[in-house]
PDB file of C-alpha atoms in Angstrom:
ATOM      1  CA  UNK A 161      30.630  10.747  -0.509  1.00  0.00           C
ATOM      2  CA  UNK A 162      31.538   7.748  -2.164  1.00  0.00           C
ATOM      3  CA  UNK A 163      28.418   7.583  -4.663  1.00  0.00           C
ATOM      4  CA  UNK A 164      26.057  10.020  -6.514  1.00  0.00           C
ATOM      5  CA  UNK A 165      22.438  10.616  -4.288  1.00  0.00           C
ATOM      6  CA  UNK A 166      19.540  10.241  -6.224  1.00  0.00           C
ATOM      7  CA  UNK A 167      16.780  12.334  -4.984  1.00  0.00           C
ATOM      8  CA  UNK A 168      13.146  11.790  -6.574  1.00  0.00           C
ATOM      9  CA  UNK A 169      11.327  14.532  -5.575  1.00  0.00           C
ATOM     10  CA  UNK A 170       7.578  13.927  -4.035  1.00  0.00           C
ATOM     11  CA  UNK A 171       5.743  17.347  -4.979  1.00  0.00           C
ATOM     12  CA  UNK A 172       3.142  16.171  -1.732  1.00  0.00           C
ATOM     13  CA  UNK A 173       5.906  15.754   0.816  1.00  0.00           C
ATOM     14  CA  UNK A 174       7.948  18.673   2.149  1.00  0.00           C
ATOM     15  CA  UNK A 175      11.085  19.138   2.001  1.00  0.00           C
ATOM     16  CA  UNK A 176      12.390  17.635   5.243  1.00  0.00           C
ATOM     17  CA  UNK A 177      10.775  14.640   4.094  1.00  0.00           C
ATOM     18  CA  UNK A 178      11.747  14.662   0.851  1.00  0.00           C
ATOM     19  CA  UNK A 179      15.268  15.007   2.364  1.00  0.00           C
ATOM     20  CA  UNK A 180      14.789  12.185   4.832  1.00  0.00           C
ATOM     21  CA  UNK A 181      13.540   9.508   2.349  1.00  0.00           C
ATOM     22  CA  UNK A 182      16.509  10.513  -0.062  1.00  0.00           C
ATOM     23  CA  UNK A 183      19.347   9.955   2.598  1.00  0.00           C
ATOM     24  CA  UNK A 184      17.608   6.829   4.443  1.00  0.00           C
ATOM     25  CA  UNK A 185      16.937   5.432   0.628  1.00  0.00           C
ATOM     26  CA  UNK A 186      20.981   6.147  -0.155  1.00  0.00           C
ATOM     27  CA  UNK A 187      21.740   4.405   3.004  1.00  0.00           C
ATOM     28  CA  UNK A 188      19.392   1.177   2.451  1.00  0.00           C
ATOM     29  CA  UNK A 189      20.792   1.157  -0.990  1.00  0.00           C
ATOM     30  CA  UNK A 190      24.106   1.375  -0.247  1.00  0.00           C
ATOM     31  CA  UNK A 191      24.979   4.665  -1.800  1.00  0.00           C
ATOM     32  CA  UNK A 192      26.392   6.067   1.368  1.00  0.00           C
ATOM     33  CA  UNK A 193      28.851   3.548   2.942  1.00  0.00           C
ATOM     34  CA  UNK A 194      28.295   2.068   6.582  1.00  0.00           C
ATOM     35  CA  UNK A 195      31.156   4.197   8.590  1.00  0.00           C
ATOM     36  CA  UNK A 196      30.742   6.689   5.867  1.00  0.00           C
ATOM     37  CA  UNK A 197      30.617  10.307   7.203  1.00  0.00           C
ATOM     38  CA  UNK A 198      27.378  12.512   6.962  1.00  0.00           C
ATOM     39  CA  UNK A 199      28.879  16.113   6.770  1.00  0.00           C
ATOM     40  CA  UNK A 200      25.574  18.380   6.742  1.00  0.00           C
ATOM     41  CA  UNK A 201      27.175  21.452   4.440  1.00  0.00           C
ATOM     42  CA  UNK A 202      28.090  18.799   1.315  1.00  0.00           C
ATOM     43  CA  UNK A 203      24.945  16.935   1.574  1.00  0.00           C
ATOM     44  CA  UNK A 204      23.087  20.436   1.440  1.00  0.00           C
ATOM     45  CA  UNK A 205      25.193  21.445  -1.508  1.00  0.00           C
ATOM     46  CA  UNK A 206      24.246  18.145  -3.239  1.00  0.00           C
ATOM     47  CA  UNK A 207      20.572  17.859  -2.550  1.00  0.00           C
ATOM     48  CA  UNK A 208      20.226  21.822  -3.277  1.00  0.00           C
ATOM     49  CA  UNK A 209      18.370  22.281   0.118  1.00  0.00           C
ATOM     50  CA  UNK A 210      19.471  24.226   3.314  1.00  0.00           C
ATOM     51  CA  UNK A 211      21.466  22.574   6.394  1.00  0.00           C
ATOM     52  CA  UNK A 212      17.795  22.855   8.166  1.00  0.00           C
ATOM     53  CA  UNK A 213      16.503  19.785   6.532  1.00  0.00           C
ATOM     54  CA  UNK A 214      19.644  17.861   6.544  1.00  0.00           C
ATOM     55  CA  UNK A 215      20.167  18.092  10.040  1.00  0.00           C
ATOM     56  CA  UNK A 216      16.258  17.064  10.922  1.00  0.00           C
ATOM     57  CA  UNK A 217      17.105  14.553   8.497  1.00  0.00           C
ATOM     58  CA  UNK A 218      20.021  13.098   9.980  1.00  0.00           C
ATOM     59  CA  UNK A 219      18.189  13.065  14.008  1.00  0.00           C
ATOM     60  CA  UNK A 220      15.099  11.131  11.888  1.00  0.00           C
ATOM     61  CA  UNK A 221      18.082   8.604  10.958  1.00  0.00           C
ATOM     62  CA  UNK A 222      19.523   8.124  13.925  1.00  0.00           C
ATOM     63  CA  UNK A 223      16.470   7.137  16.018  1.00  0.00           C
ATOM     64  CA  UNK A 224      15.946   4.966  13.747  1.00  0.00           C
ATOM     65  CA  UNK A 225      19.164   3.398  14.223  1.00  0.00           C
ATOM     66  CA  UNK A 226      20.702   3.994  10.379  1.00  0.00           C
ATOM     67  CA  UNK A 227      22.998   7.004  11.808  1.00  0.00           C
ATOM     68  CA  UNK A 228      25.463   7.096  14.730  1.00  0.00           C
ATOM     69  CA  UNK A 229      26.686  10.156  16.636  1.00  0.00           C
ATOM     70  CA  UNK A 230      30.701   9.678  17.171  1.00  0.00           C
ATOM     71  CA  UNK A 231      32.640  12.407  18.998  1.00  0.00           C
ATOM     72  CA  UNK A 232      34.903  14.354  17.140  1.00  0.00           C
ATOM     73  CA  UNK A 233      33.307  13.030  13.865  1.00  0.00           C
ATOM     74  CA  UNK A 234      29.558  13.865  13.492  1.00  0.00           C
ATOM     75  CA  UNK A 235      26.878  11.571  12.335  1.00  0.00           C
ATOM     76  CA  UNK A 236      27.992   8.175  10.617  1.00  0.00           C
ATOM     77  CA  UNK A 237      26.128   5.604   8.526  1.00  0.00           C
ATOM     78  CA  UNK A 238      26.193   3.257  10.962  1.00  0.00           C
ATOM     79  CA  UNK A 239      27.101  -0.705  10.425  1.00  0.00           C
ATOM     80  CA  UNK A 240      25.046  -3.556  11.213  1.00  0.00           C
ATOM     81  CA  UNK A 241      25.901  -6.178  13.561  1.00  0.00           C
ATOM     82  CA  UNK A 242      25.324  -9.472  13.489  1.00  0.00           C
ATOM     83  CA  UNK A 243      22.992  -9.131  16.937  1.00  0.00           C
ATOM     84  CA  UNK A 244      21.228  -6.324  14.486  1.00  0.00           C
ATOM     85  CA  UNK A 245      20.696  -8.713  11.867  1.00  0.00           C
ATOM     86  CA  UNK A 246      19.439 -11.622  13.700  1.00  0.00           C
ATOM     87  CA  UNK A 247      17.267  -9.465  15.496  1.00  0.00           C
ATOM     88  CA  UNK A 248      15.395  -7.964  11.722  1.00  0.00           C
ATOM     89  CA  UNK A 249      15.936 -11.587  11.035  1.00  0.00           C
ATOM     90  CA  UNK A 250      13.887 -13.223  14.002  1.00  0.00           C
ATOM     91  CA  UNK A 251      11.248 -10.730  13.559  1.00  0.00           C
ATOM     92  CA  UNK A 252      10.691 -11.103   9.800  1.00  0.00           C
ATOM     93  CA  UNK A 253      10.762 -14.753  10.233  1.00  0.00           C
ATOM     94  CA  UNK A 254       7.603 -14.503  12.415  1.00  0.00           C
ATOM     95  CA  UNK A 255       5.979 -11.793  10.554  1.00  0.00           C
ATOM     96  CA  UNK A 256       6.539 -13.942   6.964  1.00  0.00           C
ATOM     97  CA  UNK A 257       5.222 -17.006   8.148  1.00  0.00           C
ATOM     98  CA  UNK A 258       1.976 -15.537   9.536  1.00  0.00           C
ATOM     99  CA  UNK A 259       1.708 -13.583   6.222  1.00  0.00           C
ATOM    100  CA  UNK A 260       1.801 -16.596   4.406  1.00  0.00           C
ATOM    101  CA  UNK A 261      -0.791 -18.356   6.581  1.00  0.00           C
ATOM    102  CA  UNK A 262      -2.879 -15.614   6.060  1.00  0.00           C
ATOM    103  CA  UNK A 263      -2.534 -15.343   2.103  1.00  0.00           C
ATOM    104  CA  UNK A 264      -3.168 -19.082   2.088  1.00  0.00           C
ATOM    105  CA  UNK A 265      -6.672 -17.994   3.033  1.00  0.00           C
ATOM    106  CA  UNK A 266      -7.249 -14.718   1.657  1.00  0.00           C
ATOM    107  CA  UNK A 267      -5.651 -14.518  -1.378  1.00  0.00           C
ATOM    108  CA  UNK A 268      -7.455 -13.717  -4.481  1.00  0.00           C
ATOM    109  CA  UNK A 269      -7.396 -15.713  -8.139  1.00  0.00           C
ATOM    110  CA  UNK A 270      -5.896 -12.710  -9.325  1.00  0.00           C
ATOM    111  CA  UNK A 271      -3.257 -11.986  -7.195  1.00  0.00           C
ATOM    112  CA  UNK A 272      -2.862 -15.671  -7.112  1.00  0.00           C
ATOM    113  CA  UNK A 273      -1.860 -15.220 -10.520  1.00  0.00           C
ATOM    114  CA  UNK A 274       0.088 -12.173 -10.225  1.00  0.00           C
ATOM    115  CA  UNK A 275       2.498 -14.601  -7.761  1.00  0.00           C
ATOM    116  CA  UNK A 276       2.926 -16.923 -10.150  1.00  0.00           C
ATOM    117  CA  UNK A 277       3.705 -14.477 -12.698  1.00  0.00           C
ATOM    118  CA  UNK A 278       6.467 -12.484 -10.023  1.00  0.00           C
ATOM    119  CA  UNK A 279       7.872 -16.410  -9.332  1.00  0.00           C
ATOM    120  CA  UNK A 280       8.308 -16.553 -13.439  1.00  0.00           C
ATOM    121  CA  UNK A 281      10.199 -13.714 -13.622  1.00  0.00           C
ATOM    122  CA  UNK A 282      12.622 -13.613 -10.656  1.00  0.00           C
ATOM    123  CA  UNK A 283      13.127 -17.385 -12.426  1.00  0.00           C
ATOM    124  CA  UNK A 284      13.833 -15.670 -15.682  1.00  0.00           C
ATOM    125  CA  UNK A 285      16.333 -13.274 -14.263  1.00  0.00           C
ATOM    126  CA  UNK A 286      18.700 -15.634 -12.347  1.00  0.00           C
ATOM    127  CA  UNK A 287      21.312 -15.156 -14.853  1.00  0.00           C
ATOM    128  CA  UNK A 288      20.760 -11.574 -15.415  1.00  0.00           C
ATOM    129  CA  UNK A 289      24.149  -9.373 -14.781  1.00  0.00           C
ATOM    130  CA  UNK A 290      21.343  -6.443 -13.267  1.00  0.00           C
ATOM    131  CA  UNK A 291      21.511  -7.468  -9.813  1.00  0.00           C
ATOM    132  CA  UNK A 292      19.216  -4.596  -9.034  1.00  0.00           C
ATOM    133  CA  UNK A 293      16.408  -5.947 -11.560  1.00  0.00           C
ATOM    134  CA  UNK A 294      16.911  -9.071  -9.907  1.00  0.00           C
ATOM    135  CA  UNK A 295      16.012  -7.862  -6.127  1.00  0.00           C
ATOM    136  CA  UNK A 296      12.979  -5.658  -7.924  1.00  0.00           C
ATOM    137  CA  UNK A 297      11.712  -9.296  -8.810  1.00  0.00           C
ATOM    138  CA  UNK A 298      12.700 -10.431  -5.260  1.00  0.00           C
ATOM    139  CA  UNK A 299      10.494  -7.656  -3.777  1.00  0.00           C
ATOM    140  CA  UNK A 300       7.533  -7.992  -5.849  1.00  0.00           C
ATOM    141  CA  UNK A 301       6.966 -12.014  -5.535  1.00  0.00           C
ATOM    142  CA  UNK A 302       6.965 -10.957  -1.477  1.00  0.00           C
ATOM    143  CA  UNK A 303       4.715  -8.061  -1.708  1.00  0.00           C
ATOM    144  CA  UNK A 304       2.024  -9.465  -3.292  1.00  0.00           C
ATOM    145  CA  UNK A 305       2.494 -12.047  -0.403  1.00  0.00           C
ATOM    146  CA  UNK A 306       1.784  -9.275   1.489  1.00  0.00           C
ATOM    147  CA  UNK A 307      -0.887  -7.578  -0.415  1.00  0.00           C
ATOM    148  CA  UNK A 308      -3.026 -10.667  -0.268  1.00  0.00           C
ATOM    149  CA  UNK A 309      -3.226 -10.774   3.722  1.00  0.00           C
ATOM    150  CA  UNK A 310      -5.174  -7.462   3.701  1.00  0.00           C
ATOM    151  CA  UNK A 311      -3.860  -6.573   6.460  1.00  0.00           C
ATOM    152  CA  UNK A 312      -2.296  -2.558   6.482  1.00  0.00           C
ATOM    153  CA  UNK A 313      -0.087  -2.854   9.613  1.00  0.00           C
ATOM    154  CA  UNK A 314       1.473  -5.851   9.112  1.00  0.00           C
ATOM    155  CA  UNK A 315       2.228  -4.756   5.567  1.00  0.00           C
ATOM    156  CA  UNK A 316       3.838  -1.690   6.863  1.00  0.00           C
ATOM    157  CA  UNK A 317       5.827  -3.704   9.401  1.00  0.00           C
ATOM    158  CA  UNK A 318       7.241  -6.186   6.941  1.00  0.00           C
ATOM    159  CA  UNK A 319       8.402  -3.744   4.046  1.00  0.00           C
ATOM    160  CA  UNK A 320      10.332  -1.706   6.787  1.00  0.00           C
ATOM    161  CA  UNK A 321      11.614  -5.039   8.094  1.00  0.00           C
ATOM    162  CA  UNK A 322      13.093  -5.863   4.507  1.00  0.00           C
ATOM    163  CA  UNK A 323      14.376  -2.299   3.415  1.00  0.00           C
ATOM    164  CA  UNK A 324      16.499  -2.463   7.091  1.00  0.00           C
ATOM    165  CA  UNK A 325      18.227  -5.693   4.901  1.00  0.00           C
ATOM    166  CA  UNK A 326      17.752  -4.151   1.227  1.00  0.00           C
ATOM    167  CA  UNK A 327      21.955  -3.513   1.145  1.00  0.00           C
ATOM    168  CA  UNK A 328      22.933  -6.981   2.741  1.00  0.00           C
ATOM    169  CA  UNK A 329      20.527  -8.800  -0.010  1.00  0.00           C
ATOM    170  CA  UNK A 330      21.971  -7.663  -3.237  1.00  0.00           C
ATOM    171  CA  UNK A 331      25.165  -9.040  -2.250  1.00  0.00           C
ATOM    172  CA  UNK A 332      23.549 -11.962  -1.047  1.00  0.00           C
ATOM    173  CA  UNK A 333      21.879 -12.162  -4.840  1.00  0.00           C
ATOM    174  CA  UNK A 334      25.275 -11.631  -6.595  1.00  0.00           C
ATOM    175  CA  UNK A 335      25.926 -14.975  -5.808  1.00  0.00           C
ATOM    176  CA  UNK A 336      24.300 -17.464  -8.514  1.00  0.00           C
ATOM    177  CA  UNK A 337      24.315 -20.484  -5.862  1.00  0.00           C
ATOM    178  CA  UNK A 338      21.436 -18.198  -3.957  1.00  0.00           C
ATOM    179  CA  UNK A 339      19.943 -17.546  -7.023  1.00  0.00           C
ATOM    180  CA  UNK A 340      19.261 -21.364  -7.877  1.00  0.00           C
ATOM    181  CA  UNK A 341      18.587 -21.578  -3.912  1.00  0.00           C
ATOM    182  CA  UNK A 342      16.316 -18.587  -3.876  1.00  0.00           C
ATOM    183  CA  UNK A 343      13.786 -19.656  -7.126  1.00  0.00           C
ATOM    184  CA  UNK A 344      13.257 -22.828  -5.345  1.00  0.00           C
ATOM    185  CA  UNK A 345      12.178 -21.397  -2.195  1.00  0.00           C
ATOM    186  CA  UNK A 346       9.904 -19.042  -4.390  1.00  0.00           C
ATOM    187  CA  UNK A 347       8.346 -22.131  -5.823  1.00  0.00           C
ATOM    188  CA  UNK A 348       7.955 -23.974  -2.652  1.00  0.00           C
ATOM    189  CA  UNK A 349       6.130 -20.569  -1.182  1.00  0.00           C
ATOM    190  CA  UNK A 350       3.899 -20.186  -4.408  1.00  0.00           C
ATOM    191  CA  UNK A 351       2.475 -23.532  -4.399  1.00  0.00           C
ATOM    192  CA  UNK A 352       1.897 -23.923  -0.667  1.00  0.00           C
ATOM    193  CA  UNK A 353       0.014 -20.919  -1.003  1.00  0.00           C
ATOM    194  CA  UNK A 354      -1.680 -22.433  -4.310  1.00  0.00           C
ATOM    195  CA  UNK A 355      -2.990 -25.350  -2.396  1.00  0.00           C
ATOM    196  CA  UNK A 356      -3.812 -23.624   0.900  1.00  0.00           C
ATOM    197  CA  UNK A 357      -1.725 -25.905   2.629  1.00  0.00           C
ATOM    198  CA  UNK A 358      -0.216 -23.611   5.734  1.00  0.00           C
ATOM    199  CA  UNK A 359       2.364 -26.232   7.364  1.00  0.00           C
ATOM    200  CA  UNK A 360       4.158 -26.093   3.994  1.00  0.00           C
ATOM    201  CA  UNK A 361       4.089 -22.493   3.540  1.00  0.00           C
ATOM    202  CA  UNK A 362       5.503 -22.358   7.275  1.00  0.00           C
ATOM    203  CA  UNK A 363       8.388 -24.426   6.511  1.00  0.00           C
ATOM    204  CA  UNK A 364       9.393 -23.015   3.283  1.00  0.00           C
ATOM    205  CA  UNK A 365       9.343 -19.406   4.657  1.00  0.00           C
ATOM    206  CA  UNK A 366      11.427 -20.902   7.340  1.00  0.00           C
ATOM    207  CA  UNK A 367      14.242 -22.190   5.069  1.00  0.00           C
ATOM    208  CA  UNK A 368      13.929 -19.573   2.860  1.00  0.00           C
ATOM    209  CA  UNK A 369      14.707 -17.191   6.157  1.00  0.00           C
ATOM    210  CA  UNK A 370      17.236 -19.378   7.418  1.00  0.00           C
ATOM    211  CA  UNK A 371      18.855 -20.023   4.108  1.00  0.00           C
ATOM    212  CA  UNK A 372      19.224 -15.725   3.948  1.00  0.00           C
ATOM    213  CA  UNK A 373      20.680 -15.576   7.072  1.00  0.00           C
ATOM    214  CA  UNK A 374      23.400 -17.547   7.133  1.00  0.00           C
ATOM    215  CA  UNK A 375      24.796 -16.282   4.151  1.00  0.00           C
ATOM    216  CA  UNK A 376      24.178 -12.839   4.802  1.00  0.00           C
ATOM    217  CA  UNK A 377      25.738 -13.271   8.547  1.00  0.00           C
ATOM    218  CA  UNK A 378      28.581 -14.502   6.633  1.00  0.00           C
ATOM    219  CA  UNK A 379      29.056 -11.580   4.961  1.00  0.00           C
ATOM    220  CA  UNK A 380      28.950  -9.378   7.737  1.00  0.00           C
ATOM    221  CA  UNK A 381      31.714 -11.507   9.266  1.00  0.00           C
ATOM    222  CA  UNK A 382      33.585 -11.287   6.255  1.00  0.00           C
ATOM    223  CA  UNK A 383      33.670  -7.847   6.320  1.00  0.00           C
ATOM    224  CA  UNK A 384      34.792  -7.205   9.586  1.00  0.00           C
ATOM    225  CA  UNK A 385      38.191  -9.594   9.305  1.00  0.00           C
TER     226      UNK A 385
END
């Protein structure tokens, strides 16, 4: 295993969740490796569980598409493809545009304010070497997006959406150009939503979007030459 686990223990879960959340969060993260090998008896030994767990853990993983099964090898965290990403990518576009529509209505003064406080600081952290602070500040400017629509399943839809891309985007925020690129699309978002103006909000979710994936596509190509 190329990277220490970190397990946070949930004394309400049991264990084969506890399990599953751990490996799928080490995967997202990119503590265990796309292609890297998921041998059941060293991630039992490392977690301090049984092989039980592990192994409902690793099925959980690959239905949801994180894990392959290769002959002769066993389960491996499995790599994205570009068709993958596009796909995540097409959906989210939708799903962030509507949610933006929607918090252009619904959104409270206060959580108006908490956006424009999560827009400050992602601004204040472009130069930060913490690239992990950075997409912290990332997520929380786009879940109170999400907060303000009220609206439980579409929530639930779009943070599972952007932990499937959580690994590709902290290389993508590495880069200082995306940085700039990103706290400008923040802004544009922010005060379309300010002024309840929808087209904007549309077309700044859009670029933003559009702006991710084509740098994050051209990673994945990079990688594979």
């Amino acid at each position: 295993m190329s990277k220490e686990i970190h397990t946070t223990i949930n004394e309400y879960l049991p264990l084969r969740d506890v399990v599953f959340h751990t490996l799928r969060q080490s995967i997202l993260h990119g503590e265990l490796k796309p292609g890297e090998r998921l041998m059941e008896i060293h991630l039992a030994e490392r977690l301090g569980v049984s092989r039980t767990p592990i192994r409902e853990a690793i099925r959980k993983l690959e239905l949801e598409g994180l894990v392959v099964m290769i002959p002769h090898r066993g389960a491996v965290v499995a790599s994205i493809t570009e068709k993958d990403m596009k796909d995540v990518l097409e959906v989210r576009r939708t799903l962030e545009i509507l949610a933006g529509e929607v918090a252009c209505e619904r959104i409270t003064p206060e959580l108006l304010e908490e956006l424009k406080r999560a827009e400050q600081e992602f601004s204040s952290l472009k130069k930060t070497e913490d690239v992990n602070r950075l997409a912290a500040a990332d997520v929380r400017f786009h879940e109170i997006i999400y907060t303000a629509t009220d609206n439980a399943r579409l929530i639930h839809i779009l943070n599972n959406l952007r932990e499937q891309m959580y690994r590709y985007r902290l290389e993508y925020l590495k880069d200082r150009g995306s940085r700039e690129r990103l706290d400008r699309e923040h802004q544009a978002i922010y005060m379309g939503i300010q002024n309840g103006d929808k087209k904007a909000v549309s077309a700044a979710v859009c670029i933003h979007i559009d702006n991710q994936e084509a740098a994050i596509l051209a990673g994945i190509r990079e990688q594979q030459e």
